Amino acid sequence: MKQKPDHILDFRGAITSITLLELTNLFREMEVNEVVEVLVPDPDTITDILHVLPASAYELSDMKDSKTVYKIRIKKVRS
């Protein structure tokens, strides 16, 4: 059974640099084992997100795409 997200961020239509800042601030405040679900307009934004988060601090728990939205779930595993 998938873990329900603790946070949901919808970045469709947002400016990438602002979305990255907002996500890193939220991620810093999250507790270990919390999950954030992120909705983005394109796969390039997902790549950017995964580059700004510390690789050892999260695991990608789910990724789905459609023609209109890409959704990823990121679980914080370490502070």
C-alpha positions as semicolon CSV with decimal commas, in nm:
position;residue;x (nm);y (nm);z (nm)
1;M;0,000;0,000;0,000
2;K;0,134;0,340;-0,097
3;Q;0,190;0,596;0,173
4;K;-0,045;0,891;0,153
5;P;0,148;1,215;0,091
6;D;0,198;1,446;0,386
7;H;0,241;1,744;0,153
8;I;0,125;1,820;-0,201
9;L;0,288;2,087;-0,417
10;D;0,136;2,180;-0,753
11;F;0,395;2,356;-0,967
12;R;0,212;2,347;-1,299
13;G;0,235;2,694;-1,449
14;A;0,494;2,814;-1,195
15;I;0,843;2,952;-1,254
16;T;1,102;2,676;-1,208
17;S;1,345;2,869;-0,989
18;I;1,068;2,961;-0,745
19;T;0,938;2,603;-0,737
20;L;1,284;2,471;-0,655
21;L;1,324;2,719;-0,370
22;E;0,980;2,639;-0,229
23;L;1,045;2,264;-0,246
24;T;1,389;2,284;-0,083
25;N;1,245;2,495;0,201
26;L;0,962;2,246;0,255
27;F;1,198;1,949;0,235
28;R;1,425;2,104;0,497
29;E;1,127;2,135;0,737
30;M;0,990;1,785;0,672
31;E;1,037;1,507;0,925
32;V;1,198;1,175;0,830
33;N;0,945;0,940;0,660
34;E;0,720;1,223;0,546
35;V;0,624;1,222;0,179
36;V;0,576;1,514;-0,056
37;E;0,385;1,472;-0,381
38;V;0,493;1,715;-0,650
39;L;0,298;1,794;-0,966
40;V;0,501;1,950;-1,247
41;P;0,435;2,035;-1,612
42;D;0,734;1,857;-1,769
43;P;1,004;1,596;-1,702
44;D;1,281;1,859;-1,707
45;T;1,144;2,007;-1,386
46;I;1,163;1,664;-1,223
47;T;1,529;1,643;-1,319
48;D;1,590;1,988;-1,170
49;I;1,412;1,888;-0,847
50;L;1,622;1,576;-0,806
51;H;1,941;1,779;-0,855
52;V;1,865;2,032;-0,580
53;L;1,771;1,781;-0,311
54;P;2,049;1,599;-0,124
55;A;2,062;1,254;-0,286
56;S;2,121;1,067;0,040
57;A;1,824;1,232;0,213
58;Y;1,536;1,111;-0,003
59;E;1,400;0,823;-0,200
60;L;1,176;0,849;-0,499
61;S;0,872;0,645;-0,402
62;D;0,655;0,691;-0,711
63;M;0,658;0,858;-1,051
64;K;0,370;0,889;-1,297
65;D;0,330;1,087;-1,612
66;S;0,050;1,184;-1,843
67;K;0,017;1,433;-2,124
68;T;-0,074;1,717;-1,889
69;V;0,105;1,650;-1,561
70;Y;0,401;1,463;-1,418
71;K;0,369;1,347;-1,059
72;I;0,646;1,232;-0,828
73;R;0,645;1,131;-0,464
74;I;0,956;1,199;-0,261
75;K;1,005;1,043;0,081
76;K;1,253;1,201;0,322
77;V;1,473;0,926;0,465
78;R;1,743;1,128;0,638
79;S;1,784;1,477;0,781
